[in-house]
Amino acid sequence: MQRLARSATINVAANAASSAAQWLVVVIFAQAYGSQALGAYGLILAVVSPLFLFGGLNLRVLASSMPERAYDPAALMRLQRLGIALAAGGALGAAVLLQPRDGLSPGLWVAVVALKMVETAAEGRYGFLQRAHQAWPIAVRKFVRAGTTVALLFALARLAGWPPGPAMAGVFAGALAVSLLLDRWPVAKGGLARASRTGTGALLRMALFSGATAAVDALVIAVPRLGLGGASLAAVGTFTVLVQIPMAGAVVVSGIGQAVISRLRAARGRRAFLTLLACAYGAVGLLGLAGTVLASWWGEAFVHLLYGADFAGAGALLPPVMWGGLAWYLAGMSGVGLQARGRYGAQLAATVAAVCAATVAMVLQPPTVQGAVNAYLAAMLARLAVSTAALIWIVAHWEGEAAVPGDCAEFRPEGRGPC
């Protein structure tokens, strides 16, 4: 348990650094360029992020959680390289289609796509070290990457006064340099010679489930942004500054999940599984509650102070956004439990339910920031309800070793019999 606590602490610290960097990118954009440019950046991310999460296969979580009989590092890396290339092509194609939209700079599109390619590849490699419980090498690289990103953007945007596109291109150059210098290590003990015992089809299916789940999860935040994008980039910018605050906590939650998922996968029996999961639920629940209390007390002053006069009126919406964050964090731990048990189909169903809830809410409301916040809340509550119900059912019907999507176990009520 001490080793788990140490690993979780290192993981959370590294993810907190990444989270702070993502948040500071939004802060620097808001202060340097205003709500319109920040809205353009947020709209680009709404298109690009789901594509790269799908193409990247959510490899960090997949590699650290998949059962031994399915584990094949070389095949996973080949699949991810292909997926990243396809995601980049899709993102650039979307840029061509959306280019008539005022405020969407081609340079900013290309810079964000290039940066996502580097970040996705790096995160994927971390999964192999995570599987071997080597948290420290991952943490060092995440700290360096976070510091480089913030320092470069601050220097180029605030000090040098560069436009958004060239400034983000500078951030990409820094990320590429960090990757070339630090991200060159063996991906697994024993190298890449290991092969899956479940076959290429099963491995591909597992990878697609993992990537699809991560991409659909990103759509939960992307749908409100896309809905606002047709009306006002400034509204997208306002929603972005609000939702970035619980997103910062979500990265910390992700660190907790990454620290426990491989141990949940290896848990010997239902009792050990539930004990570990309860500790994780408690940690993320406290984080979410703290956020809601602080937002209720100081939300308006905080938003005005941090982001500037363009966002002075947005702070009143921060408390409901943070309640949505609490539901988000708890649903995230339910998702970790589902993935540790190999139930990728159930996890995907929960995120699809969230996207459907967000979409319906946006359709039924005017495209305003309040409407986007309501859609976000509906999505997080739907995700929490479906993922937790699925996890309760799976724990109640405990089957021993985690399922592998290739053997269809997650679709069979008792995990036995033909597909």
CSV table of C-alpha atoms in Angstrom, one decimal:
chain,number,residue,atom,x,y,z
A,1,MET,CA,0.0,0.0,0.0
A,2,GLN,CA,2.9,2.4,0.7
A,3,ARG,CA,4.3,1.7,-2.8
A,4,LEU,CA,0.8,2.5,-4.2
A,5,ALA,CA,0.6,5.7,-2.3
A,6,ARG,CA,4.1,6.8,-3.4
A,7,SER,CA,3.3,6.0,-7.1
A,8,ALA,CA,-0.1,7.8,-6.8
A,9,THR,CA,1.6,10.9,-5.3
A,10,ILE,CA,4.2,11.1,-8.0
A,11,ASN,CA,1.6,10.5,-10.7
A,12,VAL,CA,-0.7,13.1,-9.3
A,13,ALA,CA,2.1,15.7,-9.0
A,14,ALA,CA,3.2,15.1,-12.6
A,15,ASN,CA,-0.4,15.3,-13.9
A,16,ALA,CA,-1.0,18.4,-11.7
A,17,ALA,CA,2.0,20.0,-13.5
A,18,SER,CA,0.5,19.1,-16.9
A,19,SER,CA,-2.9,20.4,-15.7
A,20,ALA,CA,-1.4,23.7,-14.5
A,21,ALA,CA,0.3,24.1,-17.8
A,22,GLN,CA,-2.9,23.6,-19.8
A,23,TRP,CA,-4.7,26.0,-17.5
A,24,LEU,CA,-1.9,28.6,-17.8
A,25,VAL,CA,-2.1,28.3,-21.6
A,26,VAL,CA,-5.7,29.4,-21.4
A,27,VAL,CA,-4.8,32.2,-19.0
A,28,ILE,CA,-2.0,33.5,-21.2
A,29,PHE,CA,-4.3,33.3,-24.3
A,30,ALA,CA,-7.1,35.2,-22.4
A,31,GLN,CA,-4.8,37.9,-21.2
A,32,ALA,CA,-2.7,38.3,-24.3
A,33,TYR,CA,-5.4,38.0,-27.0
A,34,GLY,CA,-8.8,38.3,-25.5
A,35,SER,CA,-12.0,36.3,-25.7
A,36,GLN,CA,-12.2,36.2,-29.5
A,37,ALA,CA,-8.8,34.6,-30.0
A,38,LEU,CA,-9.3,32.3,-27.0
A,39,GLY,CA,-12.6,31.2,-28.5
A,40,ALA,CA,-10.8,30.3,-31.8
A,41,TYR,CA,-8.3,28.3,-29.8
A,42,GLY,CA,-11.1,26.5,-27.9
A,43,LEU,CA,-13.0,25.8,-31.1
A,44,ILE,CA,-9.9,24.3,-32.7
A,45,LEU,CA,-9.4,22.1,-29.7
A,46,ALA,CA,-13.0,21.0,-29.8
A,47,VAL,CA,-12.4,19.6,-33.3
A,48,VAL,CA,-8.8,18.4,-33.0
A,49,SER,CA,-8.7,16.8,-29.5
A,50,PRO,CA,-11.3,14.0,-30.2
A,51,LEU,CA,-9.5,13.1,-33.4
A,52,PHE,CA,-6.2,12.7,-31.7
A,53,LEU,CA,-7.6,10.8,-28.7
A,54,PHE,CA,-9.2,8.3,-31.1
A,55,GLY,CA,-6.1,8.1,-33.3
A,56,GLY,CA,-3.8,7.9,-30.2
A,57,LEU,CA,-5.9,4.9,-28.9
A,58,ASN,CA,-5.7,6.4,-25.4
A,59,LEU,CA,-2.5,4.3,-25.3
A,60,ARG,CA,-1.3,5.3,-21.9
A,61,VAL,CA,-4.3,3.9,-20.2
A,62,LEU,CA,-4.7,1.0,-22.6
A,63,ALA,CA,-1.1,-0.2,-22.2
A,64,SER,CA,-1.1,0.0,-18.5
A,65,SER,CA,-4.5,-1.8,-18.0
A,66,MET,CA,-4.8,-4.5,-20.7
A,67,PRO,CA,-4.6,-8.2,-19.6
A,68,GLU,CA,-1.3,-10.0,-20.0
A,69,ARG,CA,-2.5,-12.3,-22.7
A,70,ALA,CA,-3.3,-9.3,-24.9
A,71,TYR,CA,-0.2,-7.2,-24.3
A,72,ASP,CA,1.9,-6.5,-27.4
A,73,PRO,CA,4.0,-3.3,-27.2
A,74,ALA,CA,5.3,-3.3,-30.8
A,75,ALA,CA,1.8,-3.8,-32.3
A,76,LEU,CA,0.4,-1.1,-30.1
A,77,MET,CA,3.0,1.4,-31.2
A,78,ARG,CA,2.4,0.6,-34.9
A,79,LEU,CA,-1.3,1.1,-34.4
A,80,GLN,CA,-0.8,4.4,-32.6
A,81,ARG,CA,1.6,5.8,-35.3
A,82,LEU,CA,-1.0,5.0,-38.0
A,83,GLY,CA,-3.8,6.5,-35.9
A,84,ILE,CA,-1.8,9.7,-35.3
A,85,ALA,CA,-1.2,10.1,-39.0
A,86,LEU,CA,-4.9,9.6,-39.8
A,87,ALA,CA,-5.9,12.1,-37.0
A,88,ALA,CA,-3.6,14.7,-38.4
A,89,GLY,CA,-5.0,14.3,-41.8
A,90,GLY,CA,-8.6,14.6,-40.5
A,91,ALA,CA,-7.7,17.7,-38.4
A,92,LEU,CA,-6.2,19.5,-41.4
A,93,GLY,CA,-9.2,18.5,-43.5
A,94,ALA,CA,-11.5,20.0,-40.9
A,95,ALA,CA,-9.3,23.2,-41.0
A,96,VAL,CA,-10.0,23.5,-44.8
A,97,LEU,CA,-13.8,23.0,-44.2
A,98,LEU,CA,-14.0,25.5,-41.4
A,99,GLN,CA,-11.5,28.1,-42.7
A,100,PRO,CA,-14.2,30.5,-43.9
A,101,ARG,CA,-15.1,31.1,-40.3
A,102,ASP,CA,-13.8,34.5,-39.2
A,103,GLY,CA,-11.0,34.4,-36.6
A,104,LEU,CA,-9.8,30.8,-37.3
A,105,SER,CA,-6.1,31.4,-38.3
A,106,PRO,CA,-4.6,28.7,-40.5
A,107,GLY,CA,-1.3,29.1,-38.7
A,108,LEU,CA,-3.0,28.4,-35.4
A,109,TRP,CA,-4.7,25.3,-36.8
A,110,VAL,CA,-1.4,23.8,-38.1
A,111,ALA,CA,0.5,24.6,-34.9
A,112,VAL,CA,-2.2,23.0,-32.7
A,113,VAL,CA,-2.3,19.9,-34.9
A,114,ALA,CA,1.5,19.6,-34.9
A,115,LEU,CA,1.6,20.0,-31.1
A,116,LYS,CA,-1.1,17.3,-30.6
A,117,MET,CA,0.9,14.9,-32.7
A,118,VAL,CA,3.9,15.2,-30.4
A,119,GLU,CA,1.9,15.1,-27.2
A,120,THR,CA,-0.1,12.1,-28.3
A,121,ALA,CA,3.0,10.1,-29.1
A,122,ALA,CA,4.7,11.0,-25.9
A,123,GLU,CA,1.6,10.1,-23.7
A,124,GLY,CA,1.4,6.7,-25.5
A,125,ARG,CA,4.9,5.8,-24.5
A,126,TYR,CA,4.3,6.6,-20.9
A,127,GLY,CA,1.7,3.8,-20.7
A,128,PHE,CA,4.4,1.1,-21.1
A,129,LEU,CA,6.4,2.6,-18.1
A,130,GLN,CA,3.1,3.0,-16.2
A,131,ARG,CA,2.5,-0.7,-16.6
A,132,ALA,CA,5.9,-1.5,-15.0
A,133,HIS,CA,5.0,1.0,-12.1
A,134,GLN,CA,7.8,3.3,-13.1
A,135,ALA,CA,6.2,6.6,-12.1
A,136,TRP,CA,9.3,8.7,-11.7
A,137,PRO,CA,10.7,8.7,-15.3
A,138,ILE,CA,7.2,9.7,-16.5
A,139,ALA,CA,7.0,12.5,-13.9
A,140,VAL,CA,10.3,14.0,-14.9
A,141,ARG,CA,9.4,14.3,-18.5
A,142,LYS,CA,5.9,15.7,-17.7
A,143,PHE,CA,7.4,18.4,-15.5
A,144,VAL,CA,9.9,19.4,-18.2
A,145,ARG,CA,7.2,19.4,-20.9
A,146,ALA,CA,4.8,21.5,-18.7
A,147,GLY,CA,7.5,24.1,-17.8
A,148,THR,CA,8.7,24.4,-21.4
A,149,THR,CA,5.1,24.9,-22.7
A,150,VAL,CA,4.3,27.7,-20.3
A,151,ALA,CA,7.6,29.5,-20.5
A,152,LEU,CA,7.6,29.5,-24.3
A,153,LEU,CA,4.0,30.7,-24.7
A,154,PHE,CA,4.5,33.4,-22.1
A,155,ALA,CA,7.7,34.6,-23.7
A,156,LEU,CA,6.3,34.6,-27.2
A,157,ALA,CA,2.7,35.8,-26.5
A,158,ARG,CA,3.1,38.2,-23.6
A,159,LEU,CA,6.7,39.4,-23.9
A,160,ALA,CA,7.4,39.3,-27.6
A,161,GLY,CA,3.8,40.0,-28.7
A,162,TRP,CA,3.6,37.4,-31.4
A,163,PRO,CA,0.2,36.5,-32.9
A,164,PRO,CA,-1.5,33.2,-31.7
A,165,GLY,CA,-0.3,31.1,-34.7
A,166,PRO,CA,3.4,31.8,-34.5
A,167,ALA,CA,3.3,31.7,-30.7
A,168,MET,CA,1.8,28.2,-30.7
A,169,ALA,CA,4.3,27.1,-33.4
A,170,GLY,CA,7.0,28.1,-31.0
A,171,VAL,CA,5.4,25.9,-28.3
A,172,PHE,CA,5.3,23.0,-30.8
A,173,ALA,CA,9.0,23.5,-31.5
A,174,GLY,CA,9.8,23.3,-27.7
A,175,ALA,CA,7.6,20.2,-27.3
A,176,LEU,CA,9.3,18.5,-30.2
A,177,ALA,CA,12.8,19.3,-28.7
A,178,VAL,CA,11.7,17.8,-25.3
A,179,SER,CA,10.4,14.7,-27.0
A,180,LEU,CA,13.6,14.2,-29.0
A,181,LEU,CA,15.8,14.7,-26.0
A,182,LEU,CA,13.9,12.8,-23.3
A,183,ASP,CA,11.3,10.4,-24.8
A,184,ARG,CA,13.8,7.9,-26.1
A,185,TRP,CA,13.8,4.9,-23.8
A,186,PRO,CA,12.8,1.2,-24.1
A,187,VAL,CA,9.0,1.0,-23.9
A,188,ALA,CA,9.0,-2.2,-21.9
A,189,LYS,CA,11.3,-4.5,-20.0
A,190,GLY,CA,12.5,-6.9,-22.6
A,191,GLY,CA,12.0,-4.5,-25.5
A,192,LEU,CA,9.4,-4.9,-28.2
A,193,ALA,CA,9.7,-8.6,-28.9
A,194,ARG,CA,6.6,-9.5,-26.9
A,195,ALA,CA,3.5,-10.6,-28.8
A,196,SER,CA,-0.1,-10.8,-27.9
A,197,ARG,CA,-1.6,-14.3,-27.3
A,198,THR,CA,-5.1,-13.1,-28.3
A,199,GLY,CA,-4.4,-12.3,-32.0
A,200,THR,CA,-4.2,-9.1,-34.0
A,201,GLY,CA,-8.0,-8.8,-34.4
A,202,ALA,CA,-8.6,-8.8,-30.7
A,203,LEU,CA,-5.7,-6.3,-30.1
A,204,LEU,CA,-7.1,-4.0,-32.8
A,205,ARG,CA,-10.6,-4.2,-31.3
A,206,MET,CA,-9.3,-3.4,-27.9
A,207,ALA,CA,-7.3,-0.4,-29.2
A,208,LEU,CA,-10.3,0.9,-31.1
A,209,PHE,CA,-12.5,0.6,-28.1
A,210,SER,CA,-10.0,2.5,-26.0
A,211,GLY,CA,-9.5,5.3,-28.5
A,212,ALA,CA,-13.2,5.6,-29.2
A,213,THR,CA,-14.0,5.9,-25.5
A,214,ALA,CA,-11.4,8.6,-25.1
A,215,ALA,CA,-12.6,10.5,-28.2
A,216,VAL,CA,-16.3,10.3,-27.2
A,217,ASP,CA,-15.3,11.5,-23.7
A,218,ALA,CA,-13.6,14.6,-25.3
A,219,LEU,CA,-16.8,15.2,-27.2
A,220,VAL,CA,-18.6,15.8,-23.9
A,221,ILE,CA,-16.7,19.1,-23.6
A,222,ALA,CA,-16.5,19.7,-27.4
A,223,VAL,CA,-20.2,19.6,-28.1
A,224,PRO,CA,-21.0,22.8,-26.1
A,225,ARG,CA,-18.0,24.5,-27.7
A,226,LEU,CA,-19.1,23.5,-31.2
A,227,GLY,CA,-22.7,24.6,-30.4
A,228,LEU,CA,-21.4,28.0,-29.3
A,229,GLY,CA,-19.0,28.3,-32.2
A,230,GLY,CA,-21.7,28.9,-34.7
A,231,ALA,CA,-22.9,31.9,-32.8
A,232,SER,CA,-19.9,33.6,-31.2
A,233,LEU,CA,-16.2,32.8,-30.7
A,234,ALA,CA,-16.3,35.1,-27.7
A,235,ALA,CA,-18.9,32.9,-26.1
A,236,VAL,CA,-16.7,29.9,-26.8
A,237,GLY,CA,-13.8,31.7,-25.1
A,238,THR,CA,-16.0,32.4,-22.0
A,239,PHE,CA,-17.1,28.8,-21.8
A,240,THR,CA,-13.5,27.7,-22.2
A,241,VAL,CA,-12.2,29.7,-19.3
A,242,LEU,CA,-15.0,28.3,-17.1
A,243,VAL,CA,-14.7,24.7,-18.0
A,244,GLN,CA,-10.9,24.8,-17.9
A,245,ILE,CA,-11.0,25.0,-14.1
A,246,PRO,CA,-12.7,21.6,-13.5
A,247,MET,CA,-10.6,20.3,-16.4
A,248,ALA,CA,-7.5,21.1,-14.4
A,249,GLY,CA,-8.9,18.9,-11.6
A,250,ALA,CA,-9.8,16.2,-14.1
A,251,VAL,CA,-6.1,15.9,-15.1
A,252,VAL,CA,-5.3,15.3,-11.4
A,253,VAL,CA,-8.1,12.7,-11.3
A,254,SER,CA,-6.6,11.1,-14.3
A,255,GLY,CA,-3.3,10.8,-12.5
A,256,ILE,CA,-5.0,9.0,-9.6
A,257,GLY,CA,-6.7,6.7,-12.1
A,258,GLN,CA,-3.4,6.0,-13.9
A,259,ALA,CA,-1.7,5.2,-10.6
A,260,VAL,CA,-4.4,2.6,-9.5
A,261,ILE,CA,-5.6,1.1,-12.8
A,262,SER,CA,-2.8,-1.5,-13.2
A,263,ARG,CA,-3.3,-2.6,-9.6
A,264,LEU,CA,-7.1,-2.7,-10.0
A,265,ARG,CA,-6.5,-4.9,-13.0
A,266,ALA,CA,-4.3,-7.3,-11.0
A,267,ALA,CA,-6.5,-7.2,-7.9
A,268,ARG,CA,-7.0,-10.7,-6.4
A,269,GLY,CA,-10.7,-10.8,-5.7
A,270,ARG,CA,-13.6,-8.4,-5.4
A,271,ARG,CA,-12.7,-7.2,-1.9
A,272,ALA,CA,-9.2,-6.0,-2.9
A,273,PHE,CA,-10.7,-4.4,-6.0
A,274,LEU,CA,-13.4,-2.5,-4.0
A,275,THR,CA,-10.9,-1.4,-1.4
A,276,LEU,CA,-8.6,0.2,-3.9
A,277,LEU,CA,-11.5,1.8,-5.8
A,278,ALA,CA,-13.0,3.2,-2.6
A,279,CYS,CA,-9.8,5.0,-1.8
A,280,ALA,CA,-9.7,6.5,-5.3
A,281,TYR,CA,-13.4,7.6,-5.1
A,282,GLY,CA,-12.7,9.3,-1.7
A,283,ALA,CA,-9.7,11.2,-3.1
A,284,VAL,CA,-11.5,12.6,-6.2
A,285,GLY,CA,-14.7,13.3,-4.2
A,286,LEU,CA,-12.8,15.5,-1.8
A,287,LEU,CA,-11.1,17.3,-4.7
A,288,GLY,CA,-14.5,18.0,-6.3
A,289,LEU,CA,-16.2,19.1,-3.1
A,290,ALA,CA,-13.3,21.5,-2.4
A,291,GLY,CA,-13.7,23.0,-5.8
A,292,THR,CA,-17.4,23.6,-5.4
A,293,VAL,CA,-17.0,25.3,-2.0
A,294,LEU,CA,-14.2,27.6,-3.3
A,295,ALA,CA,-16.2,28.5,-6.4
A,296,SER,CA,-19.2,29.4,-4.3
A,297,TRP,CA,-17.2,31.7,-2.1
A,298,TRP,CA,-14.7,33.4,-4.4
A,299,GLY,CA,-15.7,32.3,-8.0
A,300,GLU,CA,-16.5,35.7,-9.4
A,301,ALA,CA,-13.5,37.5,-8.0
A,302,PHE,CA,-11.2,34.6,-9.1
A,303,VAL,CA,-12.4,34.6,-12.7
A,304,HIS,CA,-12.1,38.4,-13.0
A,305,LEU,CA,-8.6,38.5,-11.4
A,306,LEU,CA,-7.2,35.6,-13.4
A,307,TYR,CA,-8.6,36.1,-16.9
A,308,GLY,CA,-9.2,39.8,-17.1
A,309,ALA,CA,-12.0,42.3,-17.9
A,310,ASP,CA,-13.3,40.4,-20.9
A,311,PHE,CA,-14.5,37.7,-18.6
A,312,ALA,CA,-15.7,39.7,-15.6
A,313,GLY,CA,-19.3,38.5,-15.7
A,314,ALA,CA,-18.5,34.8,-16.2
A,315,GLY,CA,-17.7,34.0,-12.5
A,316,ALA,CA,-21.4,33.7,-11.5
A,317,LEU,CA,-21.5,30.5,-13.6
A,318,LEU,CA,-18.5,28.9,-11.9
A,319,PRO,CA,-20.3,27.1,-9.0
A,320,PRO,CA,-22.6,25.0,-11.3
A,321,VAL,CA,-19.6,24.3,-13.5
A,322,MET,CA,-17.7,22.9,-10.4
A,323,TRP,CA,-20.7,20.8,-9.4
A,324,GLY,CA,-20.4,19.3,-12.8
A,325,GLY,CA,-16.8,18.8,-12.1
A,326,LEU,CA,-17.6,16.7,-9.0
A,327,ALA,CA,-19.8,14.4,-11.1
A,328,TRP,CA,-17.1,14.3,-13.8
A,329,TYR,CA,-14.4,13.2,-11.3
A,330,LEU,CA,-16.6,10.4,-9.7
A,331,ALA,CA,-17.6,9.2,-13.2
A,332,GLY,CA,-14.0,9.1,-14.1
A,333,MET,CA,-13.2,6.7,-11.3
A,334,SER,CA,-16.1,4.5,-12.3
A,335,GLY,CA,-14.6,4.5,-15.8
A,336,VAL,CA,-11.2,3.5,-14.4
A,337,GLY,CA,-12.9,0.6,-12.7
A,338,LEU,CA,-14.7,-0.5,-15.9
A,339,GLN,CA,-11.5,-0.3,-17.9
A,340,ALA,CA,-9.5,-2.3,-15.2
A,341,ARG,CA,-12.1,-5.0,-15.6
A,342,GLY,CA,-11.8,-4.9,-19.4
A,343,ARG,CA,-15.3,-3.6,-19.8
A,344,TYR,CA,-14.6,-1.1,-22.6
A,345,GLY,CA,-18.0,-1.5,-24.1
A,346,ALA,CA,-19.7,-0.3,-20.8
A,347,GLN,CA,-17.3,2.6,-20.5
A,348,LEU,CA,-18.0,3.6,-24.1
A,349,ALA,CA,-21.8,3.4,-23.4
A,350,ALA,CA,-21.4,5.8,-20.5
A,351,THR,CA,-19.5,8.4,-22.5
A,352,VAL,CA,-22.0,8.0,-25.5
A,353,ALA,CA,-24.8,8.7,-23.0
A,354,ALA,CA,-23.0,11.9,-21.9
A,355,VAL,CA,-22.5,13.1,-25.4
A,356,CYS,CA,-26.2,12.5,-26.2
A,357,ALA,CA,-27.2,14.4,-23.1
A,358,ALA,CA,-25.0,17.3,-24.0
A,359,THR,CA,-26.2,17.3,-27.6
A,360,VAL,CA,-29.9,17.3,-26.7
A,361,ALA,CA,-29.4,20.0,-24.1
A,362,MET,CA,-27.6,22.3,-26.7
A,363,VAL,CA,-30.4,21.7,-29.3
A,364,LEU,CA,-33.1,22.6,-26.8
A,365,GLN,CA,-31.5,25.8,-25.6
A,366,PRO,CA,-30.3,29.0,-27.2
A,367,PRO,CA,-26.5,29.0,-28.0
A,368,THR,CA,-25.5,31.0,-25.0
A,369,VAL,CA,-22.8,30.4,-22.3
A,370,GLN,CA,-25.6,29.5,-19.8
A,371,GLY,CA,-26.9,26.9,-22.3
A,372,ALA,CA,-23.4,25.5,-22.7
A,373,VAL,CA,-23.0,25.1,-18.9
A,374,ASN,CA,-26.4,23.4,-18.7
A,375,ALA,CA,-25.4,21.0,-21.4
A,376,TYR,CA,-22.1,20.2,-19.7
A,377,LEU,CA,-24.0,19.5,-16.4
A,378,ALA,CA,-26.5,17.2,-18.1
A,379,ALA,CA,-23.6,15.3,-19.7
A,380,MET,CA,-21.7,14.8,-16.5
A,381,LEU,CA,-24.7,13.6,-14.6
A,382,ALA,CA,-25.6,11.2,-17.4
A,383,ARG,CA,-22.1,9.8,-17.5
A,384,LEU,CA,-21.9,9.3,-13.7
A,385,ALA,CA,-25.3,7.5,-13.7
A,386,VAL,CA,-24.5,5.1,-16.5
A,387,SER,CA,-20.9,4.3,-15.6
A,388,THR,CA,-21.6,3.8,-11.9
A,389,ALA,CA,-24.6,1.5,-12.7
A,390,ALA,CA,-22.5,-0.5,-15.1
A,391,LEU,CA,-19.7,-0.9,-12.5
A,392,ILE,CA,-22.2,-2.0,-9.8
A,393,TRP,CA,-23.5,-4.7,-12.1
A,394,ILE,CA,-20.0,-5.9,-13.0
A,395,VAL,CA,-18.9,-6.1,-9.4
A,396,ALA,CA,-22.1,-7.9,-8.4
A,397,HIS,CA,-21.3,-10.5,-11.2
A,398,TRP,CA,-17.6,-10.8,-10.4
A,399,GLU,CA,-15.9,-13.2,-12.9
A,400,GLY,CA,-12.3,-13.3,-11.8
A,401,GLU,CA,-9.8,-12.2,-14.4
A,402,ALA,CA,-10.6,-9.1,-16.5
A,403,ALA,CA,-12.3,-9.5,-19.8
A,404,VAL,CA,-10.6,-9.0,-23.2
A,405,PRO,CA,-12.7,-7.3,-25.8
A,406,GLY,CA,-11.5,-9.7,-28.4
A,407,ASP,CA,-13.2,-12.7,-26.7
A,408,CYS,CA,-16.5,-10.8,-26.4
A,409,ALA,CA,-16.7,-11.4,-22.7
A,410,GLU,CA,-17.9,-7.9,-22.0
A,411,PHE,CA,-21.0,-8.5,-24.1
A,412,ARG,CA,-22.0,-11.9,-22.5
A,413,PRO,CA,-24.0,-11.8,-19.3
A,414,GLU,CA,-21.9,-14.5,-17.6
A,415,GLY,CA,-18.7,-14.0,-19.5
A,416,ARG,CA,-18.9,-17.6,-20.9
A,417,GLY,CA,-20.0,-19.3,-24.1
A,418,PRO,CA,-19.6,-18.5,-27.7
A,419,CYS,CA,-19.4,-14.9,-29.0
